[in-house]
Amino acid sequence: MDIDVYTKDGTTDIHNKPANRKKTGTWKACPFILGNEFCERLAYYGMSTNLVNYLESRLNQGNATAANNVSNWSGTCYATPLLGAFLADAYLGRYWTIASFSIIYVFGMTLLTLSAAVPGLKPSCDSGVCNPSSSQSAVFFVALYLIALGTGGIKPCVSSFGADQFDDAHEVEKTKKNSYFNWFYFSINVGALIASSLLVWIQMNVGWGLGFGIPAIAMAIAVVSFFSGSRLYRFQKPGGSPLTRICQVLVASFRKSGVKVPSDKSLLHETADGDSAIKGSRKLDHSEGLSFFDKAAVDTETDHVKGSVNQWRLCTVTQVEELKAIIRLLPIWATGIVFSAVYSQMSTMFVLQGNTMDPHLGRLEIPSASLSIFDTISVLIWVPIYDYLIVPLARKFTGHKNGFTQLQRMGIGLAISIFAMLAAGILEVIRLNMVRRNNYYDLKHLPMTILWQIPQYFLIGCAEVFTFIGQLEFFYDEAPDAMRSLCSALSLTTISLGNYLSSLLVTIVTHISTRNGELGWIPDNLNRGHIDYFYWVLAVLSAVNFVVYLFISRWYTYKKVI
């Protein structure tokens, strides 16, 4: 058979046969994946963008409690991908992981809708004051965390599954993959745009039942879209448990701690033929550094039992390089946590800050949560600008085919995030000065338009295009082939930990600032608080984080495929 007709990265078609390059993958398959992502993100943002207001108005929670509940739930949504990624890489593959967890997601969205719409399940309200029972709150949070579990199988797999449609061993397809990540993130934000505008308006002006029901329907459409493209997809075979392989390298290395690594690295253990011992993975070339783990690939007499290799004593170079790749990714990964804490303010502090400002634009009343539409608009503006203007321009100066390296791209986003916090803090200083000058302490809405929040949202959107999209591509490209879902999940956990960091910071500053009977930085009446101090804390953390990132990225070693 003509081998050029088929992909060279080991992918198969739906019938488990080698994937035909002309009949499967590339942009033929991507519309179904992007359609799935658009609908799933519409569903997610349609219920999460305004969640802090639902908790306050329907579950009768205060500012700090509601903000922490949203942060903790959001954090969980970005922690469960570790489970989904493990199942995808080890056993199910990305396709079946997405499919099965999508069903859980639909159940969660349906239960959430019922908890907000069905008498007996939804809290009873009188004159705008709601009194939820413990069982009603429990049903709501069960639905919320079912969604968190469902999204855990989709988030780490769908971006990687889309990238799987482009053969890394084919230069033309590999180039197209670079644009795929930009447009993947573009589709996310189109969904978010509709959610933060139309759906938030429906929730605040029509009702929460319909406001949650539409996202539930969108999630059902997402499932249909995904299955519709099945015959066009390319599938990477699951390579077995990545955690087991990592543990084998660690055990073998410590068992051979006294063994000397040969100076000729070609003597290290590797499979003799062209295929890797790890299913669905290409061989990785030996890299310098972290040489202690090379001991796991040193062949000794005791490594063989009755002619077969004891994998807990002898590992291949590719297996050792998998562990090295993960270790090298971790410092870069850690620097994304503070950035994600800044990003999480859009669904918490920015919304609470907006609640105190004038929401009227003529006769139209703008819900504060809808201001996140300007983050989305920013992304939708910057993605094509980046793809069609910035990359060609940067290419002339850097000589790099993508304009910037992935590490440079992420660093630019980290720098921009500092200015987003400064913009939010300056606005809050101006707002509080107005309160003091005019004794507006108990005024519900200051005569100051909510549109003054636009710059901080717009800056975060710009930072996203550089950092989050850079992360998606970086963690996919630098991940070993059989660990791509796991590494995508790893990048998502920065968002999880960023939310938890934000929640921790709120708890700490609330504890410290409320001593001696003080109202604190984040009281229920923000006119008597100081969330500008909270923004300054995040700005300083972001600046320190950026400096640390510069040092870490300078010494990063990229992986090499044989």
Coordinates of C-alpha atoms in Angstrom, one line a residue:
M1 CA 0.0 0.0 0.0
D2 CA 1.0 3.6 -0.5
I3 CA 2.3 4.6 2.9
D4 CA 2.0 8.3 2.1
V5 CA -1.8 7.9 1.9
Y6 CA -1.9 7.1 5.7
T7 CA -0.9 9.2 8.7
K8 CA 2.6 8.6 10.2
D9 CA 1.7 9.4 13.9
G10 CA 0.0 6.1 14.6
T11 CA -3.6 7.4 14.4
T12 CA -6.4 5.1 13.3
D13 CA -10.0 5.7 11.9
I14 CA -13.2 4.7 13.6
H15 CA -12.8 1.1 12.4
N16 CA -9.3 0.9 14.0
K17 CA -7.5 0.9 10.7
P18 CA -4.7 3.2 9.8
A19 CA -6.1 6.7 9.2
N20 CA -6.4 7.7 5.6
R21 CA -4.9 11.2 5.2
K22 CA -7.4 12.3 2.6
K23 CA -10.5 10.9 4.2
T24 CA -10.0 11.7 7.8
G25 CA -8.7 14.5 10.1
T26 CA -7.5 18.0 9.4
W27 CA -10.1 20.7 8.9
K28 CA -12.7 18.1 7.6
A29 CA -13.1 16.8 11.1
C30 CA -12.5 19.9 13.2
P31 CA -15.9 21.7 12.6
F32 CA -17.7 18.9 14.6
I33 CA -15.1 19.3 17.4
L34 CA -15.3 23.1 17.4
G35 CA -19.1 22.8 17.3
N36 CA -19.0 20.6 20.4
E37 CA -16.7 23.0 22.2
F38 CA -18.8 26.0 21.2
C39 CA -22.0 24.4 22.7
E40 CA -20.2 23.1 25.8
R41 CA -18.7 26.5 26.6
L42 CA -22.0 28.1 25.9
A43 CA -23.5 25.7 28.5
Y44 CA -20.7 26.2 31.0
Y45 CA -20.5 30.0 30.9
G46 CA -24.2 30.3 30.6
M47 CA -24.6 28.9 34.1
S48 CA -21.2 30.0 35.6
T49 CA -20.9 33.6 34.6
N50 CA -23.8 34.8 36.7
L51 CA -23.5 32.1 39.4
V52 CA -22.3 34.5 42.1
N53 CA -25.6 36.5 41.7
Y54 CA -27.7 33.3 41.9
L55 CA -26.0 32.3 45.1
E56 CA -26.7 35.7 46.6
S57 CA -30.2 36.2 45.4
R58 CA -31.6 32.7 45.6
L59 CA -29.5 30.9 48.2
N60 CA -29.2 34.0 50.4
Q61 CA -25.4 34.0 50.6
G62 CA -23.2 37.0 51.5
N63 CA -20.5 38.4 49.2
A64 CA -17.5 36.6 50.6
T65 CA -19.4 33.2 50.9
A66 CA -20.8 33.4 47.4
A67 CA -17.4 34.4 45.9
N68 CA -15.7 31.5 47.7
N69 CA -18.3 29.0 46.6
V70 CA -17.9 30.1 43.0
S71 CA -14.1 29.9 43.3
N72 CA -14.2 26.5 44.9
W73 CA -16.6 25.1 42.3
S74 CA -14.6 26.6 39.5
G75 CA -11.5 25.2 41.0
T76 CA -13.1 21.7 41.1
C77 CA -14.1 22.1 37.4
Y78 CA -10.4 22.5 36.6
A79 CA -9.2 19.7 38.9
T80 CA -11.5 16.9 37.7
P81 CA -9.7 17.0 34.3
L82 CA -6.9 15.0 35.9
L83 CA -9.3 12.1 36.3
G84 CA -10.7 12.4 32.8
A85 CA -7.2 12.7 31.3
F86 CA -5.9 9.6 33.1
L87 CA -8.8 7.5 31.8
A88 CA -8.3 8.9 28.3
D89 CA -4.5 8.3 28.1
A90 CA -4.6 4.9 29.9
Y91 CA -7.8 3.1 28.9
L92 CA -10.6 4.8 27.0
G93 CA -8.9 7.1 24.5
R94 CA -10.0 10.7 24.1
Y95 CA -13.1 10.0 22.0
W96 CA -14.9 7.7 24.4
T97 CA -13.8 9.8 27.4
I98 CA -15.4 12.9 25.9
A99 CA -18.5 10.9 24.9
S100 CA -19.1 9.3 28.3
F101 CA -18.4 12.4 30.5
S102 CA -20.7 14.5 28.2
I103 CA -23.6 12.3 29.3
I104 CA -22.8 13.1 33.0
Y105 CA -22.6 16.7 32.1
V106 CA -26.1 16.7 30.5
F107 CA -27.5 15.0 33.6
G108 CA -26.0 17.7 35.8
M109 CA -27.3 20.6 33.6
T110 CA -30.8 19.0 33.6
L111 CA -30.8 18.7 37.4
L112 CA -29.6 22.3 37.8
T113 CA -32.4 23.5 35.6
L114 CA -34.9 21.6 37.7
S115 CA -33.5 23.0 40.9
A116 CA -34.2 26.5 39.6
A117 CA -37.5 25.9 37.9
V118 CA -39.6 23.2 39.7
P119 CA -41.7 24.1 42.7
G120 CA -40.4 22.3 45.8
L121 CA -36.9 22.1 44.3
K122 CA -36.4 25.9 43.8
P123 CA -36.2 28.1 46.9
S124 CA -39.3 30.0 47.9
C125 CA -39.1 33.8 47.8
D126 CA -41.1 36.5 49.4
S127 CA -40.7 40.2 48.5
G128 CA -37.3 39.5 46.9
V129 CA -36.0 37.5 49.9
C130 CA -35.4 33.8 49.4
N131 CA -35.3 31.1 52.1
P132 CA -33.8 27.9 50.7
S133 CA -34.1 24.8 52.7
S134 CA -31.1 22.6 53.3
S135 CA -32.4 20.0 50.8
Q136 CA -33.0 22.6 48.1
S137 CA -29.4 23.8 48.6
A138 CA -28.2 20.2 48.5
V139 CA -29.9 19.4 45.2
F140 CA -28.4 22.6 43.7
F141 CA -24.9 21.7 44.8
V142 CA -25.2 18.1 43.7
A143 CA -26.1 19.4 40.2
L144 CA -23.3 21.8 40.3
Y145 CA -20.7 19.2 41.1
L146 CA -22.1 16.7 38.6
I147 CA -21.3 19.4 36.0
A148 CA -17.8 19.7 37.5
L149 CA -17.3 15.9 37.1
G150 CA -18.7 16.0 33.5
T151 CA -16.5 18.8 32.4
G152 CA -13.5 16.9 33.8
G153 CA -13.7 14.4 30.9
I154 CA -14.2 17.1 28.2
K155 CA -11.8 19.9 29.1
P156 CA -8.5 17.9 28.9
C157 CA -9.5 15.8 25.9
V158 CA -11.3 18.0 23.4
S159 CA -8.4 20.4 22.6
S160 CA -6.0 17.4 22.3
F161 CA -8.5 15.4 20.3
G162 CA -8.8 18.3 17.8
A163 CA -5.0 18.6 17.6
D164 CA -4.8 14.8 17.0
Q165 CA -6.5 15.5 13.6
F166 CA -3.3 17.0 12.4
D167 CA -0.3 14.6 11.7
D168 CA 2.8 15.9 13.6
A169 CA 5.0 13.9 11.2
H170 CA 3.5 15.8 8.2
E171 CA 4.9 19.3 7.8
V172 CA 1.9 20.9 6.1
E173 CA -0.6 19.4 8.6
K174 CA 1.7 20.4 11.5
T175 CA 1.6 24.0 10.4
K176 CA -2.2 24.0 10.2
K177 CA -2.3 22.7 13.8
N178 CA -0.8 25.9 15.0
S179 CA -3.8 27.9 13.7
Y180 CA -6.2 25.2 15.1
F181 CA -5.5 26.2 18.7
N182 CA -6.2 29.9 18.0
W183 CA -9.6 29.0 16.4
F184 CA -10.4 26.5 19.1
Y185 CA -10.1 29.3 21.6
F186 CA -12.0 31.5 19.3
S187 CA -15.0 29.1 19.3
I188 CA -14.8 28.9 23.2
N189 CA -15.3 32.7 23.3
V190 CA -18.1 32.8 20.8
G191 CA -20.0 30.5 23.2
A192 CA -19.0 32.7 26.1
L193 CA -20.1 35.8 24.2
I194 CA -23.7 34.5 23.9
A195 CA -23.6 33.3 27.4
S196 CA -22.5 36.5 29.1
S197 CA -24.9 38.7 27.1
L198 CA -28.1 36.9 26.1
L199 CA -28.2 34.2 28.8
V200 CA -27.2 36.5 31.7
W201 CA -30.0 39.0 30.5
I202 CA -32.5 36.1 30.5
Q203 CA -31.5 35.0 34.0
M204 CA -31.8 38.5 35.5
N205 CA -34.9 39.6 33.6
V206 CA -36.9 36.5 32.6
G207 CA -36.0 33.7 35.1
W208 CA -33.4 31.4 36.3
G209 CA -35.3 28.3 35.1
L210 CA -35.1 29.4 31.4
G211 CA -31.6 30.9 32.0
F212 CA -30.3 27.5 33.1
G213 CA -32.5 25.5 30.7
I214 CA -31.0 27.0 27.5
P215 CA -27.5 25.9 28.6
A216 CA -28.8 22.4 29.3
I217 CA -30.2 22.2 25.7
A218 CA -26.9 23.6 24.3
M219 CA -25.0 20.7 26.1
A220 CA -27.3 18.2 24.5
I221 CA -26.6 19.7 21.1
A222 CA -22.8 19.5 21.9
V223 CA -23.1 15.7 22.3
V224 CA -25.0 15.4 19.0
S225 CA -22.3 17.6 17.2
F226 CA -19.5 15.5 18.6
F227 CA -20.9 12.1 17.5
S228 CA -21.9 13.4 14.1
G229 CA -18.2 13.6 13.0
S230 CA -17.2 10.2 14.2
R231 CA -16.4 8.7 10.7
L232 CA -14.0 11.6 10.0
Y233 CA -12.0 11.5 13.2
R234 CA -8.5 10.2 13.7
F235 CA -7.9 8.3 17.0
Q236 CA -4.8 8.0 19.1
K237 CA -4.5 4.6 20.8
P238 CA -4.4 4.8 24.7
G239 CA -0.9 3.9 25.8
G240 CA -1.7 2.4 29.2
S241 CA -1.4 4.0 32.6
P242 CA 1.1 7.0 32.4
L243 CA 1.2 6.9 36.2
T244 CA 2.4 3.3 36.2
R245 CA 5.2 4.2 33.7
I246 CA 6.3 7.2 35.8
C247 CA 6.4 5.0 38.9
Q248 CA 8.4 2.4 37.1
V249 CA 11.1 4.9 36.1
L250 CA 11.2 6.2 39.7
V251 CA 11.5 2.7 41.2
A252 CA 14.1 1.6 38.7
S253 CA 16.2 4.7 39.2
F254 CA 16.3 4.4 43.0
R255 CA 17.0 0.6 42.7
K256 CA 20.0 1.5 40.6
S257 CA 21.2 4.5 42.5
G258 CA 24.7 3.1 42.6
V259 CA 24.9 2.2 38.9
K260 CA 27.0 4.5 36.7
V261 CA 25.3 5.9 33.5
P262 CA 27.5 5.2 30.4
S263 CA 29.0 8.2 28.6
D264 CA 27.7 6.8 25.3
K265 CA 24.0 7.3 25.7
S266 CA 23.3 5.0 22.7
L267 CA 24.0 2.1 25.2
L268 CA 20.9 3.0 27.2
H269 CA 17.9 0.6 26.8
E270 CA 15.5 1.3 24.0
T271 CA 13.4 -0.9 21.6
A272 CA 15.4 -2.2 18.6
D273 CA 12.7 -1.5 16.0
G274 CA 11.2 1.8 14.9
D275 CA 8.2 1.6 17.2
S276 CA 8.2 2.7 20.8
A277 CA 7.3 0.2 23.5
I278 CA 4.6 2.6 24.6
K279 CA 1.4 2.1 22.5
G280 CA 0.4 5.3 20.6
S281 CA 3.8 7.0 21.2
R282 CA 6.8 7.9 19.1
K283 CA 10.3 7.4 20.5
L284 CA 11.9 10.3 22.3
D285 CA 15.6 11.2 21.9
H286 CA 17.8 11.2 25.0
S287 CA 18.1 14.7 26.6
E288 CA 20.8 16.1 28.9
G289 CA 19.9 17.0 32.5
L290 CA 18.0 15.1 35.2
S291 CA 20.6 12.4 34.6
F292 CA 19.7 10.5 37.8
F293 CA 16.7 9.0 36.0
D294 CA 18.9 7.8 33.1
K295 CA 19.9 5.0 35.6
A296 CA 16.5 3.4 34.9
A297 CA 17.6 2.7 31.3
V298 CA 21.0 1.2 32.2
D299 CA 20.8 -2.5 31.3
T300 CA 22.2 -4.8 34.0
E301 CA 22.1 -8.6 34.4
T302 CA 19.5 -8.6 37.1
D303 CA 17.0 -6.7 34.9
H304 CA 15.9 -9.8 33.0
V305 CA 13.7 -12.6 34.3
K306 CA 13.5 -15.8 32.2
G307 CA 14.4 -13.8 29.1
S308 CA 11.8 -11.0 29.6
V309 CA 12.5 -7.5 30.9
N310 CA 11.4 -6.6 34.4
Q311 CA 9.8 -3.2 33.7
W312 CA 10.3 -2.2 37.4
R313 CA 14.0 -2.5 37.0
L314 CA 14.7 -1.5 33.3
C315 CA 12.9 1.2 31.4
T316 CA 13.3 2.5 27.8
V317 CA 14.8 5.9 27.1
T318 CA 11.4 7.0 25.8
Q319 CA 9.9 6.1 29.2
V320 CA 12.6 8.0 31.1
E321 CA 12.1 11.0 28.8
E322 CA 8.4 11.0 29.5
L323 CA 9.2 11.6 33.2
K324 CA 11.8 14.2 32.4
A325 CA 9.3 16.0 30.2
I326 CA 6.7 16.2 33.0
I327 CA 9.3 17.4 35.5
R328 CA 10.5 20.2 33.1
L329 CA 6.9 21.3 32.5
L330 CA 6.1 21.7 36.2
P331 CA 7.9 25.0 36.9
I332 CA 6.2 26.5 33.8
W333 CA 2.9 25.1 35.0
A334 CA 3.3 26.6 38.4
T335 CA 3.7 30.1 37.0
G336 CA 0.2 29.8 35.5
I337 CA -1.5 29.6 38.9
V338 CA -1.2 33.3 39.7
F339 CA -2.4 34.3 36.2
S340 CA -5.4 32.1 36.7
A341 CA -6.2 33.8 40.0
V342 CA -6.3 37.1 38.2
Y343 CA -8.5 35.5 35.5
S344 CA -10.9 34.2 38.1
Q345 CA -11.7 37.7 39.3
M346 CA -14.0 38.2 36.3
S347 CA -16.6 35.8 37.9
T348 CA -16.2 37.1 41.5
M349 CA -14.7 40.5 42.4
F350 CA -15.4 42.2 39.1
V351 CA -19.1 41.2 39.3
L352 CA -19.4 42.4 42.9
Q353 CA -17.6 45.7 42.0
G354 CA -20.0 46.1 39.0
N355 CA -23.0 45.6 41.3
T356 CA -22.2 48.9 43.0
M357 CA -22.1 51.0 39.8
D358 CA -24.8 52.4 37.5
P359 CA -26.0 49.6 35.2
H360 CA -28.1 51.7 33.0
L361 CA -27.3 52.4 29.3
G362 CA -30.3 54.6 28.3
R363 CA -33.3 52.4 29.1
L364 CA -31.3 49.2 29.0
E365 CA -30.1 47.8 32.3
I366 CA -26.8 45.9 32.0
P367 CA -26.3 43.0 34.5
S368 CA -22.8 43.3 36.1
A369 CA -22.0 39.7 35.1
S370 CA -22.6 40.6 31.4
L371 CA -19.5 42.9 31.5
S372 CA -17.5 39.7 30.9
I373 CA -18.7 40.1 27.3
F374 CA -15.9 42.6 26.8
D375 CA -13.4 39.9 27.8
T376 CA -14.9 37.7 25.2
I377 CA -15.0 40.5 22.6
S378 CA -11.3 41.2 23.4
V379 CA -10.4 37.6 22.7
L380 CA -12.5 37.6 19.4
I381 CA -10.6 40.7 18.3
W382 CA -7.2 39.6 19.3
V383 CA -7.3 36.0 17.9
P384 CA -7.5 37.0 14.2
I385 CA -5.1 40.0 14.9
Y386 CA -2.6 37.6 16.4
D387 CA -3.0 35.0 13.6
Y388 CA -2.9 37.4 10.6
L389 CA -1.0 40.5 11.8
I390 CA 1.2 39.8 14.9
V391 CA 2.6 36.5 13.8
P392 CA 3.7 37.6 10.3
L393 CA 5.1 40.9 11.8
A394 CA 6.9 39.1 14.7
R395 CA 8.3 36.5 12.2
K396 CA 10.3 39.2 10.4
F397 CA 12.0 40.2 13.7
T398 CA 12.4 36.8 15.4
G399 CA 12.8 34.5 12.4
H400 CA 10.6 32.0 14.2
K401 CA 8.0 30.3 12.0
N402 CA 5.2 31.1 14.6
G403 CA 6.4 34.6 15.3
F404 CA 7.0 33.9 19.0
T405 CA 8.0 30.8 20.7
Q406 CA 5.3 29.4 22.9
L407 CA 7.2 30.4 26.0
Q408 CA 7.5 34.0 24.7
R409 CA 3.8 34.1 23.9
M410 CA 2.9 33.0 27.4
G411 CA 5.3 35.5 29.0
I412 CA 3.7 38.4 27.1
G413 CA 0.3 37.4 28.5
L414 CA 1.6 37.3 32.1
A415 CA 2.9 40.8 31.7
I416 CA -0.4 42.1 30.4
S417 CA -2.3 40.5 33.4
I418 CA -0.4 42.9 35.7
F419 CA -1.9 45.9 34.0
A420 CA -5.4 44.3 34.2
M421 CA -5.2 44.3 38.0
L422 CA -3.8 47.8 38.0
A423 CA -6.8 49.0 35.9
A424 CA -9.2 47.3 38.3
G425 CA -7.5 48.8 41.3
I426 CA -7.4 52.3 39.9
L427 CA -11.1 52.2 39.0
E428 CA -11.9 51.0 42.6
V429 CA -9.8 53.9 44.1
I430 CA -11.8 56.4 41.9
R431 CA -15.1 54.7 42.9
L432 CA -14.3 54.9 46.6
N433 CA -13.2 58.5 46.4
M434 CA -16.6 59.3 44.9
V435 CA -18.3 57.5 47.8
R436 CA -16.3 59.5 50.4
R437 CA -16.7 62.9 48.7
N438 CA -20.5 62.5 48.4
N439 CA -21.3 60.3 51.4
Y440 CA -22.7 57.6 49.1
Y441 CA -21.9 54.8 51.6
D442 CA -25.4 53.3 51.5
L443 CA -26.3 54.1 47.9
K444 CA -27.1 50.9 45.9
H445 CA -25.7 52.2 42.6
L446 CA -23.2 55.0 42.3
P447 CA -23.8 57.6 39.6
M448 CA -20.8 56.1 37.8
T449 CA -21.4 54.0 34.7
I450 CA -20.5 50.3 34.9
L451 CA -18.8 50.7 31.5
W452 CA -15.7 52.0 33.3
Q453 CA -15.0 48.3 34.0
I454 CA -14.4 47.6 30.3
P455 CA -10.6 48.3 30.3
Q456 CA -9.9 45.6 33.0
Y457 CA -12.0 43.0 31.1
F458 CA -10.4 43.9 27.8
L459 CA -6.9 43.6 29.2
I460 CA -7.6 40.1 30.6
G461 CA -9.0 39.0 27.2
C462 CA -5.8 40.2 25.6
A463 CA -3.7 38.4 28.2
E464 CA -5.8 35.2 27.6
V465 CA -4.9 35.2 23.9
F466 CA -1.2 35.1 24.7
T467 CA -1.1 33.0 27.8
F468 CA -4.0 30.5 27.7
I469 CA -3.7 29.7 24.0
G470 CA 0.0 29.5 24.4
Q471 CA -0.5 27.1 27.2
L472 CA -2.8 24.9 25.2
E473 CA -0.3 24.6 22.4
F474 CA 2.8 24.4 24.6
F475 CA 1.4 21.6 26.8
Y476 CA 0.2 19.6 23.8
D477 CA 3.5 19.9 21.9
E478 CA 5.8 19.3 24.8
A479 CA 3.8 16.4 26.2
P480 CA 4.9 12.9 25.4
D481 CA 2.5 11.4 22.8
A482 CA 0.9 9.0 25.3
M483 CA 0.5 11.7 27.9
R484 CA -1.2 14.5 26.0
S485 CA -4.5 14.4 27.8
L486 CA -2.7 14.3 31.1
C487 CA -0.6 17.3 30.2
S488 CA -3.6 19.2 28.9
A489 CA -5.3 18.5 32.2
L490 CA -2.1 19.6 34.0
S491 CA -2.4 23.0 32.2
L492 CA -6.1 23.2 33.2
T493 CA -5.2 22.6 36.9
T494 CA -3.5 26.0 36.9
I495 CA -7.0 27.4 36.5
S496 CA -8.2 25.2 39.3
L497 CA -5.4 26.2 41.7
G498 CA -5.8 29.8 40.6
N499 CA -9.4 29.7 41.8
Y500 CA -8.4 28.0 45.0
L501 CA -5.6 30.6 45.5
S502 CA -8.2 33.4 45.0
S503 CA -10.5 31.8 47.5
L504 CA -7.6 31.4 49.9
L505 CA -6.6 35.0 49.5
V506 CA -10.2 36.2 50.1
T507 CA -10.3 34.0 53.3
I508 CA -6.9 35.4 54.5
V509 CA -7.6 39.0 53.9
T510 CA -11.1 38.7 55.3
H511 CA -9.7 37.1 58.5
I512 CA -7.0 39.7 58.9
S513 CA -9.0 42.8 57.9
T514 CA -12.0 42.0 60.1
R515 CA -10.0 41.9 63.3
N516 CA -11.1 44.2 66.2
G517 CA -14.6 44.5 64.8
E518 CA -13.6 46.1 61.5
L519 CA -15.8 45.5 58.4
G520 CA -12.8 44.3 56.4
W521 CA -11.7 44.7 52.7
I522 CA -14.7 42.7 51.3
P523 CA -17.8 43.5 53.3
D524 CA -21.4 43.0 52.0
N525 CA -21.5 46.8 51.4
L526 CA -18.4 47.3 49.2
N527 CA -18.8 51.1 49.6
R528 CA -17.4 50.6 53.1
G529 CA -14.7 48.1 52.0
H530 CA -11.4 48.2 50.2
I531 CA -11.3 45.6 47.3
D532 CA -8.7 47.9 45.7
Y533 CA -6.3 46.6 48.3
F534 CA -7.1 43.1 47.1
Y535 CA -6.4 44.1 43.5
W536 CA -3.0 45.5 44.6
V537 CA -2.1 42.2 46.2
L538 CA -2.9 40.4 43.0
A539 CA -0.9 43.0 41.0
V540 CA 2.2 42.5 43.2
L541 CA 1.8 38.7 43.0
S542 CA 1.5 38.9 39.2
A543 CA 4.7 41.0 38.9
V544 CA 6.7 38.7 41.1
N545 CA 5.3 35.7 39.2
F546 CA 6.4 37.3 35.9
V547 CA 10.0 37.8 37.1
V548 CA 10.1 34.1 38.2
Y549 CA 8.7 33.0 34.9
L550 CA 11.5 34.9 33.0
F551 CA 14.1 32.9 34.9
I552 CA 12.4 29.5 34.5
S553 CA 11.6 29.9 30.8
R554 CA 15.2 30.8 30.0
W555 CA 16.4 27.4 31.1
Y556 CA 13.6 25.2 29.6
T557 CA 14.7 22.3 27.4
Y558 CA 12.3 21.4 24.6
K559 CA 11.6 17.7 23.9
K560 CA 13.1 15.9 20.8
V561 CA 11.3 13.3 18.9
I562 CA 13.3 10.6 17.0

